[in-house]
């Protein structure tokens, strides 16, 4: 054990030494926090219940709605878009200074973003065809494929915002926020078609993305904007949930009439503003915490595999659930999430999911670097020290 601890400390020390002193480690810490929140949130609120030969999706929030506040800690997508907007606008400004054309800049970022997608789509195409040919229940196949591919919507929205970075780099966050407000007023208050709500898929996540651009411009360096966002976002969200009929859960709940995320509602956006405010207020503390080599090494490793972790975490959950089906309905894995007993039984399974995710990461890690095994793997952008920081900003 002592040897393992010594080896871990030595590795952490090497990563710490290889990281440029002027790197803003708070950015990487916030990204790692956002990834971890999404993954743990899905693992805690997504259950695959065995119903005869069929697997169906369920959630403890269906049966225990008073647990909705737990979802607030794990719905961290706004922080992801905040960091993404900051990194993208900083990267684009650096590219312009170096004379890099927009097309080449965008291609480099999207290649890193979509590289791991090829592996996910390839594997699930094979799995889907195999299940259908083996006479598996169609409902089961549909449930599994929907869960596996659900992270793709995020990538499409993020890619669109990345492509629009030159246009939105100076856009004030109040403009997309106003779009979300008007869409919800028309849709919810005046009975406009529900399809109008899909405008919020872009406008809603553009709000934290443009906050990230404001961060790049230096407009959020003082603590005042953080407190305004945290206080205002919290008060607005509480009012919308208490008096405007918005759901308290900030994640999707199977069977619910209204979801705050599908598409994003005004409550989800104001909640995201509060999260962004808290993230901005924590930057200095995170910078100090990331001076510890072990803490920084953990954050750096998460960032190096951020897309792999994000894309494969649902597959890890489903692989574990399906593999252990022959063992019978296991508490917290195959059983209905209708009580605190299920929650207590679920917690130990998180480690099993993590091990399954590690296997997926080991198998498909090279796709994170922009291609398959035949392509040259690029050096790490998190710890590479021989180029200026503005050229090394890791992709989200």
Short mmCIF file of C-alpha atoms in Angstrom, two decimals:
data_model
loop_
_atom_site.label_atom_id
_atom_site.label_comp_id
_atom_site.label_asym_id
_atom_site.label_seq_id
_atom_site.Cartn_x
_atom_site.Cartn_y
_atom_site.Cartn_z
CA UNK A 1 0.00 0.00 0.00
CA UNK A 2 2.80 2.40 0.88
CA UNK A 3 4.36 1.76 -2.53
CA UNK A 4 1.09 2.61 -4.27
CA UNK A 5 0.79 5.81 -2.27
CA UNK A 6 4.38 6.75 -3.09
CA UNK A 7 3.83 6.00 -6.79
CA UNK A 8 0.66 8.10 -6.82
CA UNK A 9 2.46 11.00 -5.20
CA UNK A 10 5.37 10.74 -7.63
CA UNK A 11 3.00 10.72 -10.60
CA UNK A 12 1.08 13.68 -9.20
CA UNK A 13 4.35 15.56 -8.67
CA UNK A 14 5.38 14.95 -12.29
CA UNK A 15 2.01 16.20 -13.59
CA UNK A 16 2.24 19.23 -11.34
CA UNK A 17 5.76 20.03 -12.53
CA UNK A 18 4.79 19.63 -16.20
CA UNK A 19 1.93 22.12 -15.86
CA UNK A 20 2.76 25.75 -16.69
CA UNK A 21 2.78 28.00 -13.64
CA UNK A 22 0.56 30.56 -15.39
CA UNK A 23 -2.21 28.07 -16.24
CA UNK A 24 -5.59 28.89 -14.70
CA UNK A 25 -6.26 25.58 -12.99
CA UNK A 26 -9.66 26.77 -11.77
CA UNK A 27 -10.97 26.40 -15.34
CA UNK A 28 -9.96 22.74 -15.41
CA UNK A 29 -11.35 22.17 -11.92
CA UNK A 30 -14.73 23.61 -12.92
CA UNK A 31 -14.83 21.43 -16.03
CA UNK A 32 -13.98 18.32 -13.99
CA UNK A 33 -16.70 19.25 -11.49
CA UNK A 34 -19.24 19.66 -14.30
CA UNK A 35 -18.37 16.28 -15.84
CA UNK A 36 -18.50 14.54 -12.46
CA UNK A 37 -21.86 16.14 -11.67
CA UNK A 38 -23.45 14.93 -14.89
CA UNK A 39 -22.08 11.41 -14.52
CA UNK A 40 -22.99 10.95 -10.87
CA UNK A 41 -26.38 12.54 -11.44
CA UNK A 42 -27.24 10.08 -14.20
CA UNK A 43 -25.98 7.14 -12.18
CA UNK A 44 -28.09 8.16 -9.18
CA UNK A 45 -31.38 8.98 -10.91
CA UNK A 46 -31.35 6.53 -13.84
CA UNK A 47 -32.58 3.02 -13.10
CA UNK A 48 -33.12 0.15 -15.51
CA UNK A 49 -35.92 -1.94 -14.04
CA UNK A 50 -36.34 -5.56 -15.12
CA UNK A 51 -39.96 -6.23 -16.05
CA UNK A 52 -40.02 -9.77 -17.36
CA UNK A 53 -37.90 -9.76 -20.52
CA UNK A 54 -38.11 -5.98 -20.78
CA UNK A 55 -35.85 -3.30 -19.31
CA UNK A 56 -37.51 0.04 -18.76
CA UNK A 57 -36.13 3.33 -17.52
CA UNK A 58 -37.21 4.63 -14.14
CA UNK A 59 -36.11 7.26 -11.66
CA UNK A 60 -36.30 7.59 -7.88
CA UNK A 61 -37.63 11.12 -8.48
CA UNK A 62 -40.83 9.52 -9.84
CA UNK A 63 -41.53 7.88 -6.51
CA UNK A 64 -39.69 10.24 -4.14
CA UNK A 65 -40.35 13.75 -5.51
CA UNK A 66 -39.13 15.31 -2.27
CA UNK A 67 -35.63 14.24 -3.34
CA UNK A 68 -35.75 16.83 -6.14
CA UNK A 69 -33.26 19.13 -4.33
CA UNK A 70 -30.65 16.38 -4.76
CA UNK A 71 -30.82 17.00 -8.52
CA UNK A 72 -29.64 20.56 -7.95
CA UNK A 73 -26.18 19.35 -6.99
CA UNK A 74 -25.76 17.18 -10.09
CA UNK A 75 -27.29 19.28 -12.86
CA UNK A 76 -24.03 21.02 -13.76
CA UNK A 77 -24.41 21.61 -17.50
CA UNK A 78 -24.51 25.40 -17.06
CA UNK A 79 -21.01 25.27 -15.57
CA UNK A 80 -19.91 23.18 -18.55
CA UNK A 81 -21.19 25.84 -20.98
CA UNK A 82 -19.69 28.64 -18.86
CA UNK A 83 -16.25 27.05 -19.07
CA UNK A 84 -16.82 26.12 -22.72
CA UNK A 85 -17.64 29.70 -23.66
CA UNK A 86 -14.62 30.99 -21.79
CA UNK A 87 -12.23 28.49 -23.36
CA UNK A 88 -13.63 28.82 -26.89
CA UNK A 89 -13.53 32.62 -26.97
CA UNK A 90 -10.04 32.67 -25.52
CA UNK A 91 -8.91 30.05 -28.01
CA UNK A 92 -10.46 31.92 -30.95
CA UNK A 93 -8.83 35.20 -29.89
CA UNK A 94 -5.47 33.42 -29.72
CA UNK A 95 -6.03 31.86 -33.15
CA UNK A 96 -6.75 35.26 -34.69
CA UNK A 97 -3.61 36.72 -33.15
CA UNK A 98 -1.58 33.91 -34.70
CA UNK A 99 -3.28 34.28 -38.07
CA UNK A 100 -5.06 30.90 -37.91
CA UNK A 101 -8.11 30.90 -40.23
CA UNK A 102 -11.53 30.39 -38.68
CA UNK A 103 -12.11 27.18 -40.68
CA UNK A 104 -8.93 25.55 -39.37
CA UNK A 105 -9.64 26.67 -35.81
CA UNK A 106 -13.18 25.27 -35.95
CA UNK A 107 -12.06 22.00 -37.54
CA UNK A 108 -9.51 21.43 -34.76
CA UNK A 109 -12.07 22.01 -32.03
CA UNK A 110 -14.85 19.93 -33.59
CA UNK A 111 -12.48 17.06 -34.37
CA UNK A 112 -11.63 16.82 -30.68
CA UNK A 113 -15.30 17.16 -29.77
CA UNK A 114 -16.66 14.50 -32.13
CA UNK A 115 -13.74 12.06 -32.27
CA UNK A 116 -15.08 9.85 -29.46
CA UNK A 117 -18.57 9.89 -31.00
CA UNK A 118 -17.47 7.60 -33.83
CA UNK A 119 -16.61 4.83 -31.39
CA UNK A 120 -19.88 5.22 -29.46
CA UNK A 121 -22.00 5.15 -32.60
CA UNK A 122 -20.06 2.21 -34.03
CA UNK A 123 -20.42 0.07 -30.91
CA UNK A 124 -24.10 0.85 -30.42
CA UNK A 125 -24.89 0.16 -34.06
CA UNK A 126 -23.47 -3.34 -33.59
CA UNK A 127 -25.23 -3.79 -30.24
CA UNK A 128 -28.58 -2.61 -31.62
CA UNK A 129 -28.44 -4.92 -34.64
CA UNK A 130 -27.39 -7.84 -32.45
CA UNK A 131 -30.26 -7.26 -30.02
CA UNK A 132 -32.83 -6.93 -32.79
CA UNK A 133 -31.59 -10.05 -34.57
CA UNK A 134 -31.65 -11.98 -31.28
CA UNK A 135 -35.37 -11.22 -30.87
CA UNK A 136 -34.88 -8.92 -27.89
CA UNK A 137 -37.90 -6.90 -26.80
CA UNK A 138 -38.17 -3.75 -28.92
CA UNK A 139 -38.99 -1.69 -25.82
CA UNK A 140 -35.73 -2.83 -24.22
CA UNK A 141 -33.69 -1.96 -27.31
CA UNK A 142 -35.34 1.45 -27.53
CA UNK A 143 -34.64 2.17 -23.86
CA UNK A 144 -30.98 1.18 -24.11
CA UNK A 145 -30.30 3.09 -27.33
CA UNK A 146 -32.07 6.20 -26.04
CA UNK A 147 -29.96 6.22 -22.88
CA UNK A 148 -26.72 5.52 -24.75
CA UNK A 149 -27.24 8.28 -27.29
CA UNK A 150 -28.83 10.86 -24.98
CA UNK A 151 -25.50 12.72 -24.46
CA UNK A 152 -25.40 13.46 -28.20
CA UNK A 153 -27.84 16.35 -27.92
CA UNK A 154 -25.31 18.16 -25.77
CA UNK A 155 -22.59 17.73 -28.37
CA UNK A 156 -24.78 19.08 -31.17
CA UNK A 157 -25.70 22.18 -29.17
CA UNK A 158 -22.13 22.70 -28.02
CA UNK A 159 -20.82 22.30 -31.58
CA UNK A 160 -23.32 24.87 -32.85
CA UNK A 161 -22.31 27.37 -30.17
CA UNK A 162 -18.64 26.72 -30.87
CA UNK A 163 -19.18 27.39 -34.57
CA UNK A 164 -20.98 30.63 -33.66
CA UNK A 165 -18.22 31.80 -31.30
CA UNK A 166 -17.08 34.70 -33.54
CA UNK A 167 -20.69 35.98 -33.65
CA UNK A 168 -21.56 35.55 -29.97
CA UNK A 169 -18.19 36.45 -28.45
CA UNK A 170 -19.47 39.93 -27.53
CA UNK A 171 -23.15 39.08 -27.11
CA UNK A 172 -24.61 40.18 -23.77
CA UNK A 173 -26.15 37.24 -21.82
CA UNK A 174 -29.37 39.23 -21.33
CA UNK A 175 -30.28 38.80 -25.01
CA UNK A 176 -30.57 34.99 -25.04
CA UNK A 177 -32.12 35.18 -21.55
CA UNK A 178 -34.82 37.46 -22.98
CA UNK A 179 -35.48 34.89 -25.73
CA UNK A 180 -35.98 32.14 -23.13
CA UNK A 181 -38.31 34.37 -21.11
CA UNK A 182 -40.48 35.26 -24.11
CA UNK A 183 -40.60 31.66 -25.36
CA UNK A 184 -41.82 30.43 -21.96
CA UNK A 185 -44.37 33.24 -21.65
CA UNK A 186 -45.78 32.42 -25.09
CA UNK A 187 -45.66 28.65 -24.60
CA UNK A 188 -46.80 28.36 -21.00
CA UNK A 189 -48.73 31.58 -20.49
CA UNK A 190 -50.51 31.91 -23.83
CA UNK A 191 -50.65 28.31 -25.05
CA UNK A 192 -48.31 28.64 -28.02
CA UNK A 193 -47.26 25.33 -29.64
CA UNK A 194 -44.87 23.29 -27.51
CA UNK A 195 -42.50 23.10 -30.47
CA UNK A 196 -41.66 26.76 -29.86
CA UNK A 197 -39.86 25.65 -26.72
CA UNK A 198 -37.08 24.09 -28.76
CA UNK A 199 -35.77 27.60 -29.45
CA UNK A 200 -34.60 27.44 -25.85
CA UNK A 201 -32.29 24.56 -26.66
CA UNK A 202 -29.94 27.09 -28.24
CA UNK A 203 -30.94 30.25 -26.37
CA UNK A 204 -30.94 28.60 -22.93
CA UNK A 205 -27.39 27.27 -23.15
CA UNK A 206 -26.21 30.38 -24.93
CA UNK A 207 -26.74 32.27 -21.66
CA UNK A 208 -23.90 30.57 -19.71
CA UNK A 209 -21.83 30.35 -22.92
CA UNK A 210 -21.93 34.14 -23.32
CA UNK A 211 -21.12 34.50 -19.62
CA UNK A 212 -17.97 32.52 -20.40
CA UNK A 213 -17.19 35.01 -23.16
CA UNK A 214 -17.66 37.87 -20.68
CA UNK A 215 -15.22 36.07 -18.39
CA UNK A 216 -12.68 36.07 -21.24
CA UNK A 217 -13.21 39.81 -21.76
CA UNK A 218 -12.38 40.39 -18.08
CA UNK A 219 -15.86 41.60 -17.17
CA UNK A 220 -16.38 39.04 -14.39
CA UNK A 221 -13.12 39.34 -12.49
CA UNK A 222 -14.56 41.06 -9.43
CA UNK A 223 -16.73 39.17 -6.96
CA UNK A 224 -19.76 41.39 -7.48
CA UNK A 225 -21.00 39.71 -10.70
CA UNK A 226 -20.71 36.32 -8.99
CA UNK A 227 -22.86 37.42 -6.07
CA UNK A 228 -25.42 39.06 -8.39
CA UNK A 229 -25.71 35.88 -10.48
CA UNK A 230 -25.88 33.61 -7.43
CA UNK A 231 -28.43 35.71 -5.56
CA UNK A 232 -30.54 36.70 -8.54
CA UNK A 233 -30.52 33.22 -10.07
CA UNK A 234 -31.46 31.57 -6.78
CA UNK A 235 -34.30 34.01 -6.06
CA UNK A 236 -35.68 33.74 -9.60
CA UNK A 237 -35.55 29.94 -9.59
CA UNK A 238 -37.26 29.73 -6.19
CA UNK A 239 -40.01 32.07 -7.37
CA UNK A 240 -40.56 30.16 -10.62
CA UNK A 241 -40.81 26.82 -8.80
CA UNK A 242 -42.98 28.15 -5.94
CA UNK A 243 -45.41 30.35 -7.88
CA UNK A 244 -45.10 29.70 -11.63
CA UNK A 245 -45.54 25.92 -11.59
CA UNK A 246 -42.10 24.91 -12.84
CA UNK A 247 -40.85 21.49 -11.65
CA UNK A 248 -38.43 21.48 -8.73
CA UNK A 249 -36.29 18.74 -10.30
CA UNK A 250 -33.60 20.13 -12.58
CA UNK A 251 -33.20 16.80 -14.40
CA UNK A 252 -35.60 14.85 -16.58
CA UNK A 253 -38.08 12.59 -14.78
CA UNK A 254 -39.67 9.74 -16.81
CA UNK A 255 -43.39 10.25 -17.18
CA UNK A 256 -43.40 13.86 -15.98
CA UNK A 257 -45.63 16.27 -17.94
CA UNK A 258 -43.04 19.07 -17.82
CA UNK A 259 -39.27 18.78 -17.87
CA UNK A 260 -36.89 21.61 -17.06
CA UNK A 261 -34.36 20.24 -19.52
CA UNK A 262 -36.31 18.91 -22.48
CA UNK A 263 -36.20 21.65 -23.70
CA UNK A 264 -34.57 24.02 -21.18
CA UNK A 265 -37.06 26.20 -19.34
CA UNK A 266 -36.63 29.62 -17.79
CA UNK A 267 -36.25 27.91 -14.40
CA UNK A 268 -33.38 25.77 -15.71
CA UNK A 269 -31.66 28.87 -17.10
CA UNK A 270 -32.04 30.93 -13.90
CA UNK A 271 -30.80 27.93 -11.93
CA UNK A 272 -27.81 27.82 -14.29
CA UNK A 273 -27.15 31.51 -13.61
CA UNK A 274 -26.97 30.75 -9.90
CA UNK A 275 -24.54 27.90 -10.56
CA UNK A 276 -22.38 30.13 -12.76
CA UNK A 277 -22.31 32.76 -10.04
CA UNK A 278 -21.17 30.19 -7.48
CA UNK A 279 -18.52 28.90 -9.91
CA UNK A 280 -17.15 32.41 -10.40
CA UNK A 281 -17.04 33.00 -6.66
CA UNK A 282 -15.12 29.74 -6.09
CA UNK A 283 -12.36 30.46 -8.63
CA UNK A 284 -9.81 31.74 -6.13
CA UNK A 285 -10.40 28.86 -3.73
CA UNK A 286 -10.11 26.37 -6.57
CA UNK A 287 -6.83 27.92 -7.70
CA UNK A 288 -5.45 27.50 -4.21
CA UNK A 289 -6.76 23.94 -3.92
CA UNK A 290 -5.26 22.98 -7.28
CA UNK A 291 -1.78 23.84 -5.97
CA UNK A 292 -1.89 20.48 -4.21
CA UNK A 293 -0.30 17.98 -6.62
CA UNK A 294 -2.70 15.11 -5.87
CA UNK A 295 -5.78 17.28 -6.33
CA UNK A 296 -4.43 18.75 -9.55
CA UNK A 297 -3.43 15.35 -10.92
CA UNK A 298 -6.98 14.05 -10.40
CA UNK A 299 -8.47 17.10 -12.15
CA UNK A 300 -5.96 16.88 -15.01
CA UNK A 301 -6.74 13.20 -15.60
CA UNK A 302 -10.49 13.89 -15.70
CA UNK A 303 -9.94 16.68 -18.22
CA UNK A 304 -7.79 14.49 -20.44
CA UNK A 305 -10.68 12.02 -20.77
CA UNK A 306 -13.63 14.39 -20.34
CA UNK A 307 -15.42 13.45 -23.56
CA UNK A 308 -14.77 9.73 -23.11
CA UNK A 309 -16.22 9.86 -19.60
CA UNK A 310 -19.20 11.92 -20.73
CA UNK A 311 -20.05 9.73 -23.72
CA UNK A 312 -19.50 6.31 -22.13
CA UNK A 313 -20.90 6.69 -18.61
CA UNK A 314 -24.40 5.61 -19.65
CA UNK A 315 -22.98 2.62 -21.51
CA UNK A 316 -21.09 1.63 -18.35
CA UNK A 317 -24.34 1.73 -16.35
CA UNK A 318 -26.23 -0.33 -18.92
CA UNK A 319 -23.45 -2.86 -19.38
CA UNK A 320 -23.35 -3.48 -15.63
CA UNK A 321 -27.12 -3.79 -15.42
CA UNK A 322 -27.41 -6.16 -18.39
CA UNK A 323 -24.42 -8.32 -17.43
CA UNK A 324 -25.83 -8.99 -13.98
CA UNK A 325 -29.40 -9.69 -15.09
CA UNK A 326 -28.91 -13.50 -14.85
CA UNK A 327 -28.08 -13.06 -11.17
CA UNK A 328 -31.67 -12.05 -10.55
CA UNK A 329 -33.18 -8.70 -9.55
CA UNK A 330 -30.39 -7.09 -7.53
CA UNK A 331 -31.39 -4.30 -5.10
CA UNK A 332 -30.40 -0.87 -6.35
CA UNK A 333 -29.68 -2.20 -9.84
CA UNK A 334 -32.75 -3.98 -11.25
CA UNK A 335 -35.38 -3.10 -8.67
CA UNK A 336 -37.96 -0.30 -8.73
CA UNK A 337 -36.50 2.90 -7.22
CA UNK A 338 -39.45 3.52 -4.92
CA UNK A 339 -37.86 4.07 -1.52
CA UNK A 340 -34.84 5.11 0.48
CA UNK A 341 -33.80 1.46 0.60
CA UNK A 342 -33.17 1.63 -3.14
CA UNK A 343 -31.09 4.79 -2.71
CA UNK A 344 -28.97 3.13 -0.02
CA UNK A 345 -28.54 0.04 -2.21
CA UNK A 346 -27.65 2.18 -5.22
CA UNK A 347 -24.64 3.92 -3.65
CA UNK A 348 -22.32 0.85 -3.64
CA UNK A 349 -23.11 0.27 -7.31
CA UNK A 350 -21.50 3.60 -8.18
CA UNK A 351 -18.08 2.01 -7.73
CA UNK A 352 -19.05 -0.83 -10.08
CA UNK A 353 -20.21 1.69 -12.67
CA UNK A 354 -16.92 3.54 -12.25
CA UNK A 355 -14.95 0.34 -12.89
CA UNK A 356 -17.03 -0.37 -16.01
CA UNK A 357 -16.42 3.19 -17.17
CA UNK A 358 -12.68 2.73 -16.61
CA UNK A 359 -12.80 -0.31 -18.90
CA UNK A 360 -14.58 1.75 -21.56
CA UNK A 361 -12.05 4.53 -21.11
CA UNK A 362 -9.12 2.16 -21.51
CA UNK A 363 -10.65 0.66 -24.65
CA UNK A 364 -11.62 3.92 -26.34
CA UNK A 365 -9.23 6.49 -24.86
CA UNK A 366 -7.38 7.04 -28.16
CA UNK A 367 -10.57 8.35 -29.78
CA UNK A 368 -10.44 11.25 -27.33
CA UNK A 369 -7.32 12.43 -29.14
CA UNK A 370 -9.16 12.93 -32.41
CA UNK A 371 -9.13 9.53 -34.10
CA UNK A 372 -8.67 5.80 -33.89
CA UNK A 373 -5.58 3.79 -33.17
CA UNK A 374 -4.03 4.43 -36.54
CA UNK A 375 -3.82 8.14 -35.97
CA UNK A 376 -1.00 9.72 -34.06
CA UNK A 377 -2.03 10.57 -30.53
CA UNK A 378 -1.40 14.21 -29.75
CA UNK A 379 0.42 15.18 -26.58
CA UNK A 380 -1.61 16.19 -23.57
CA UNK A 381 -2.89 19.75 -23.70
CA UNK A 382 -3.43 19.90 -19.97
CA UNK A 383 0.17 19.41 -18.89
CA UNK A 384 2.20 20.32 -21.96
CA UNK A 385 4.46 23.18 -20.96
CA UNK A 386 6.42 24.23 -24.02
CA UNK A 387 3.73 26.39 -25.66
CA UNK A 388 1.99 29.54 -24.42
CA UNK A 389 -1.17 28.92 -22.43
CA UNK A 390 -3.48 30.54 -24.94
CA UNK A 391 -2.42 27.94 -27.48
CA UNK A 392 -2.83 25.05 -25.11
CA UNK A 393 -6.32 25.60 -23.84
CA UNK A 394 -7.90 22.13 -23.69
CA UNK A 395 -11.07 21.55 -25.63
CA UNK A 396 -14.27 20.98 -23.72
#
